[in-house]
Short mmCIF file of C-alpha atoms in Angstrom, two decimals:
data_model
loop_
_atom_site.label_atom_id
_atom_site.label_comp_id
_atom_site.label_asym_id
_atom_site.label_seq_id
_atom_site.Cartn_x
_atom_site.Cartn_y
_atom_site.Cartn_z
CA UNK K 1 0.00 0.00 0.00
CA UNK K 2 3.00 2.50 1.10
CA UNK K 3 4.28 1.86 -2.60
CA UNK K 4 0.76 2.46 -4.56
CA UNK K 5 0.79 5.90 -2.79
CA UNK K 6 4.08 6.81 -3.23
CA UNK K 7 3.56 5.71 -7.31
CA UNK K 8 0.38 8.13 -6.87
CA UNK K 9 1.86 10.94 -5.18
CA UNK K 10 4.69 10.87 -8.13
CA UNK K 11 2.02 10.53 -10.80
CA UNK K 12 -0.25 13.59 -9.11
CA UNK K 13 2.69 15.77 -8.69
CA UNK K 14 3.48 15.35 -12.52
CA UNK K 15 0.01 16.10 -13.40
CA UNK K 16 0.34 19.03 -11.65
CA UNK K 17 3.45 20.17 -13.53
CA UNK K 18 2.03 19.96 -16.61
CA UNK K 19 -0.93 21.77 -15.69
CA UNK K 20 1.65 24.63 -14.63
CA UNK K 21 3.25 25.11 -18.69
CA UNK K 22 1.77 27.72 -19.78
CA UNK K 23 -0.97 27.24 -22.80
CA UNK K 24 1.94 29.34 -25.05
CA UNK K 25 4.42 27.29 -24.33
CA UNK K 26 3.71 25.72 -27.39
CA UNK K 27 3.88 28.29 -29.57
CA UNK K 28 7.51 29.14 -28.97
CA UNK K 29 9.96 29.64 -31.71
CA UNK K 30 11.01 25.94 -33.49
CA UNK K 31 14.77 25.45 -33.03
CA UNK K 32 17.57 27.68 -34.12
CA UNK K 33 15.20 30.38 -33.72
CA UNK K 34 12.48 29.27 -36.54
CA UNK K 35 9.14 31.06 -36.78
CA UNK K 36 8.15 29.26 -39.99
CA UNK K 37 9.15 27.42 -42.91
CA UNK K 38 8.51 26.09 -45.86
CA UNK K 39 9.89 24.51 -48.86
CA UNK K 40 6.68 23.09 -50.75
CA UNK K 41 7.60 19.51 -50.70
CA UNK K 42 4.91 18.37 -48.67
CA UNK K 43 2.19 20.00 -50.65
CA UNK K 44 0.07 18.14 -53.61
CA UNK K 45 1.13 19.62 -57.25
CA UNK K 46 -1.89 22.04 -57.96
CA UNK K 47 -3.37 25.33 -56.77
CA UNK K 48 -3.03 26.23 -53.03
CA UNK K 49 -4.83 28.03 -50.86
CA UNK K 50 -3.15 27.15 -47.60
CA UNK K 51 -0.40 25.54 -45.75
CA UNK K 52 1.17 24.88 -42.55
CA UNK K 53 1.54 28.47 -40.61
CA UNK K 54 -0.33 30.39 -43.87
CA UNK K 55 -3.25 31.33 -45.85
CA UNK K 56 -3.01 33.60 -49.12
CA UNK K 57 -4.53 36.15 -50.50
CA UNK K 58 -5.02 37.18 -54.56
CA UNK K 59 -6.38 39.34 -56.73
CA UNK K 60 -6.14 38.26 -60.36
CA UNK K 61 -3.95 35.99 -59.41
CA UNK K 62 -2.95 32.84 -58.94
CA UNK K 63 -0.84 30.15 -56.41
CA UNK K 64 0.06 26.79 -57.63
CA UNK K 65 3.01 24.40 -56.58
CA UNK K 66 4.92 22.79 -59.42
CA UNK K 67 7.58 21.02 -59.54
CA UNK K 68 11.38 22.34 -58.92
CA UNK K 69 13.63 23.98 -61.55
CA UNK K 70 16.22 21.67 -59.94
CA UNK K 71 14.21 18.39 -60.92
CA UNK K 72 13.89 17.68 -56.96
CA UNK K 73 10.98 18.51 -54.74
CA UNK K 74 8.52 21.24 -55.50
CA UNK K 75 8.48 25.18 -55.97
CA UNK K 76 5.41 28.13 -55.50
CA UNK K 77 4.60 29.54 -59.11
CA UNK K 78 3.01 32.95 -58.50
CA UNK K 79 0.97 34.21 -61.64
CA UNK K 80 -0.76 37.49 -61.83
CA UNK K 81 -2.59 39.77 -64.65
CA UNK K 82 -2.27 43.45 -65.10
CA UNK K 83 -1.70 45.10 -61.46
CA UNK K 84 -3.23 42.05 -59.59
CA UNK K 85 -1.85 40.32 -56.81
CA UNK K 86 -1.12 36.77 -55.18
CA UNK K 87 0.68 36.17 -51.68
CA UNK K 88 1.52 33.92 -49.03
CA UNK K 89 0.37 35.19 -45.72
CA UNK K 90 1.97 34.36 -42.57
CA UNK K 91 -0.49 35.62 -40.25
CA UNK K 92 0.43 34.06 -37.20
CA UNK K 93 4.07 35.80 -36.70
CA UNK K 94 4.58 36.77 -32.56
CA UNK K 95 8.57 37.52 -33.49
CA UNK K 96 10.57 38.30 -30.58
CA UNK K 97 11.48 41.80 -29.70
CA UNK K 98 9.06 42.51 -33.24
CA UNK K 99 12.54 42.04 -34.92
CA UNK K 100 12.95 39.33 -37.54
CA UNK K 101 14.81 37.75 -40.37
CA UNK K 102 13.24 36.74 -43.63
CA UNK K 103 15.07 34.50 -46.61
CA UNK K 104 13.45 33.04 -50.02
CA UNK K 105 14.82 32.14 -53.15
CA UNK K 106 12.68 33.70 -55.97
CA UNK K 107 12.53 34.12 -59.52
CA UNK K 108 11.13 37.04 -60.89
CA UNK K 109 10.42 36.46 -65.13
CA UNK K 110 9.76 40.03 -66.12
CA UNK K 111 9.54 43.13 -64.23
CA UNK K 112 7.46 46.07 -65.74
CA UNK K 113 8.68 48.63 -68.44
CA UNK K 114 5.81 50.46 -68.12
CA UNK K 115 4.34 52.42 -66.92
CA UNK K 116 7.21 54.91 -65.99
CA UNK K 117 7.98 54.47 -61.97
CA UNK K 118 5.73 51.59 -61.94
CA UNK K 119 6.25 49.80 -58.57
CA UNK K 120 6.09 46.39 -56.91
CA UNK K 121 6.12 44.65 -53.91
CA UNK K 122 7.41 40.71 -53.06
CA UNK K 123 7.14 41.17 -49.48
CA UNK K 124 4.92 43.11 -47.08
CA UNK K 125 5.22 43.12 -43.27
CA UNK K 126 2.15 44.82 -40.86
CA UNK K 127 0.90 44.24 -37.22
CA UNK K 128 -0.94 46.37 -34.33
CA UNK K 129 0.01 49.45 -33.38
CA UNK K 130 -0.01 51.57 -36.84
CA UNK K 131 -1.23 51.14 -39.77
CA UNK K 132 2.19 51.33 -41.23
CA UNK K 133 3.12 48.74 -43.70
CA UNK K 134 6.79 47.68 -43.94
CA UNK K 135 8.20 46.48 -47.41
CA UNK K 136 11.50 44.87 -47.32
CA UNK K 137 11.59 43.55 -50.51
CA UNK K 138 10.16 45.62 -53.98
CA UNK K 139 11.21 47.85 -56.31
CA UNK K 140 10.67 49.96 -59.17
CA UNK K 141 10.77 50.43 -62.63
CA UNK K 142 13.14 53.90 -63.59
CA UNK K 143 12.94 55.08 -66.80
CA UNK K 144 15.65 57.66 -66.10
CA UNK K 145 18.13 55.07 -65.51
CA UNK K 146 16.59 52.29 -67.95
CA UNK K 147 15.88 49.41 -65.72
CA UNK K 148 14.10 47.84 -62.76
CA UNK K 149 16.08 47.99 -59.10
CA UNK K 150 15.21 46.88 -56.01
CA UNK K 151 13.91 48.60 -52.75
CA UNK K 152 12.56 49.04 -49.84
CA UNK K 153 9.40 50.98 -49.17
CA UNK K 154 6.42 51.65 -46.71
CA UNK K 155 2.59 53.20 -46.99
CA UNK K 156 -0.08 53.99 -45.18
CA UNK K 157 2.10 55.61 -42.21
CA UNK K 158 3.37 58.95 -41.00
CA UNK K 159 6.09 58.75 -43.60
CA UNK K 160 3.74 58.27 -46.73
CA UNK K 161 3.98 55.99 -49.73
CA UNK K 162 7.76 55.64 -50.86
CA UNK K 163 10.32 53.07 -52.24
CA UNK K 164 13.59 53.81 -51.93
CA UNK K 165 15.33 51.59 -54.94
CA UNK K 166 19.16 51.97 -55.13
CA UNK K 167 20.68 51.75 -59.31
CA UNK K 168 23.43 49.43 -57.08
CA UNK K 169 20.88 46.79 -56.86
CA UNK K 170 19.12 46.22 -60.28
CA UNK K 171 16.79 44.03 -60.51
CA UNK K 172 17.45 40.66 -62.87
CA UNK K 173 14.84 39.47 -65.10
CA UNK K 174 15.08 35.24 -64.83
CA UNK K 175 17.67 34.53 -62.60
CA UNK K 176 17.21 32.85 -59.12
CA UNK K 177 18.80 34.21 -56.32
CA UNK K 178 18.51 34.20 -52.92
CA UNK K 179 16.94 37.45 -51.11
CA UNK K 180 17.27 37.71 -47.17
CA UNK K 181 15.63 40.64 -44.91
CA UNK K 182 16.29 41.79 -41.75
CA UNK K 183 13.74 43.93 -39.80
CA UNK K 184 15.34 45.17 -36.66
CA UNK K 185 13.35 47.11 -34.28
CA UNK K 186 15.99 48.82 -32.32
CA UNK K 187 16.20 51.06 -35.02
CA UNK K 188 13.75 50.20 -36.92
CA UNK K 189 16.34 49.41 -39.73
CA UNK K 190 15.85 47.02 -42.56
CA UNK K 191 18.59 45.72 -44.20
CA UNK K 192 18.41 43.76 -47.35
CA UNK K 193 20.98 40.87 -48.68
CA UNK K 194 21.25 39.46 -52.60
CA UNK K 195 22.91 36.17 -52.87
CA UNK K 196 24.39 36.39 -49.38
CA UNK K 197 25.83 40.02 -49.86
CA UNK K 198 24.20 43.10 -48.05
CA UNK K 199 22.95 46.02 -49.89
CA UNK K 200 24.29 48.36 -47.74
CA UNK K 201 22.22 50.98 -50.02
CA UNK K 202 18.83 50.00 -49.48
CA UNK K 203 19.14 50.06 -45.82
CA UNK K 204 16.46 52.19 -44.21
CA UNK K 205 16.13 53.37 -40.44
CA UNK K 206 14.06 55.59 -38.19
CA UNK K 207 15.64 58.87 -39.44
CA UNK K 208 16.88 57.60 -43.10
CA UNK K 209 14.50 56.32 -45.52
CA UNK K 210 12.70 57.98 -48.29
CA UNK K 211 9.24 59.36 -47.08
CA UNK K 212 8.64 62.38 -45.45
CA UNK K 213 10.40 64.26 -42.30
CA UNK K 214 8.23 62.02 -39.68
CA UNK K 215 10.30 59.25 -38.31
CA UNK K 216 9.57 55.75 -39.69
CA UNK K 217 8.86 53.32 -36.79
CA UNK K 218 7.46 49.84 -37.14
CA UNK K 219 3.64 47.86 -35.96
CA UNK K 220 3.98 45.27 -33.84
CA UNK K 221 4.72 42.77 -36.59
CA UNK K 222 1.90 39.76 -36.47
CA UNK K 223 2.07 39.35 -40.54
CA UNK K 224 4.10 38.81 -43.18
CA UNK K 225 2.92 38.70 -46.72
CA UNK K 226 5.02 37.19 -49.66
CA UNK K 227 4.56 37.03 -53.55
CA UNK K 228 4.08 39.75 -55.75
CA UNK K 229 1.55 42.59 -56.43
CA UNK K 230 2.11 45.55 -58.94
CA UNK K 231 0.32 48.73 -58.30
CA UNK K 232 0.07 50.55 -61.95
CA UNK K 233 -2.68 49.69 -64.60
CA UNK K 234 -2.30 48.61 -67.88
CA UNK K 235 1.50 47.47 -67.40
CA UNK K 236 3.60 46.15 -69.63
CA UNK K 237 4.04 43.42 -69.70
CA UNK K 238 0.58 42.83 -68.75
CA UNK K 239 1.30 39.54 -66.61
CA UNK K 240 4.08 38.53 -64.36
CA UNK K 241 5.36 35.26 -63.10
CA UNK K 242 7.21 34.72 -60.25
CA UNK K 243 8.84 31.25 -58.64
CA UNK K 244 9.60 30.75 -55.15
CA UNK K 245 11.26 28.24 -52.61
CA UNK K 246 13.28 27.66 -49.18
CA UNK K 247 11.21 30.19 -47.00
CA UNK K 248 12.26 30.55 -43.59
CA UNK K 249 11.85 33.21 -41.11
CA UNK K 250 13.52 33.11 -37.99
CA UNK K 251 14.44 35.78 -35.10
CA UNK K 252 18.43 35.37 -36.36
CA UNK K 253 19.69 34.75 -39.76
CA UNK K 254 18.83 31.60 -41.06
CA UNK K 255 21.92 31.50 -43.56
CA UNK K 256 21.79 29.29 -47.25
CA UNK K 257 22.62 32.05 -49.57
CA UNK K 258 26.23 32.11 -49.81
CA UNK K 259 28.91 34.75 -48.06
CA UNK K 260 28.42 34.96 -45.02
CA UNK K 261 24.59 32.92 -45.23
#
């Protein structure tokens, strides 16, 4: 009998742990920092509406996995008409300190020559707070200066609707490469790397960016939208599409793109 109650005892005072864990304990960060992921492997070949951590959302537009360039595994082809749109949404982002980093390989297969200063967005970041939206990864298409380069911009805050592009990054019809982000809330910087190498131009921050005198300060990030969406109608070309792979956001970097990834 002494033994059945000390077996009890040890099997109530367990209990009693678990009850303790808090219910978000099991929404903490996966390991080596992960918020999400995803590679499109796991996913039927088709159109997609959802997966694991996010929905999407599209306007003339469309999602649909297909298989990889590479002949292994599967990729996200993004397809949109005119100035329509089609994104991944990663709506349940809590990141740590509201900073967080952001890679994807992409493959953009035209970007606009028209109209003039036509601009475009591959990845949008909003929360609580403001109704601020932070875009770490776009561009724009300069006529002065004959080509699409890539930005970083914002809207619908006290800074106004601006993309600072940078002729140092231009923007390359075809080619994969590896984009990383880095929103850091300290100074509300965001700092942008190509293939492992940081464009130290694009780099934006409380005081420097390219919108008005007001200082540019973040939401409380809870969302992170990824894909494409082109603002100007009538473009030309008049459709875009765009591959992606290897997303991973994570509160450090999560590396795979070369120096220094």
């Amino acid at each position: 009998m002494a033994l059945l109650r000390k077996v009890a005892a040890t099997l109530l005072a367990a209990s009693a742990a678990l009850l303790a864990i808090p219910p978000t304990a099991s929404a903490t960060p996966a390991p080596h920092g992960l918020l999400a992921r995803e590679n499109f492997d796991r996913l039927p070949l088709g159109p997609v509406t959802e997966g694991r951590g996010w929905s999407t959302d599209s306007r003339d537009g469309t999602l649909t996995v297909v298989p990889s360039n590479t002949g292994h595994g599967h990729e996200l082809r993004i397809h949109t008409d005119g100035n329509g749109r089609a994104f991944l949404v990663f709506d349940e982002l809590s990141p740590p300190g509201n900073s967080f980093w952001g890679r994807v390989r992409l493959r953009v297969g035209g970007f606009p020559s028209a109209p003039d200063w036509a601009h475009w967005t591959v990845a949008e970041a909003s929360g609580v707070g403001s109704p601020t939206l932070v875009r770490p990864l776009g561009g724009q298409f300069a006529p002065t200066d004959g080509g699409n380069f890539w930005g970083v911009g914002s809207d619908l805050g006290p800074t106004g609707d601006w993309t600072s592009w940078k002729t140092s990054s231009p923007a390359v019809a075809g080619k994969w490469q590896c984009v990383e982000f880095h929103l850091d809330a300290r100074d509300n910087r965001v700092s942008v790397y190509l293939d492992g190498v940081e464009q130290s131009g694009l780099t934006v921050s409380t005081k420097e960016h390219g919108g008005t005198a007001d200082d540019f300060v973040f939401p409380g990030f809870d969302r992170l939208k990824l894909g494409w969406q082109l603002y100007q109608a009538d473009p030309t070309p008049s459709s875009y599409d765009i591959r992606m792979d290897d997303i991973a956001l994570g509160t450090r970097r999560v590396g795979g793109c070369g120096n220094g990834g």
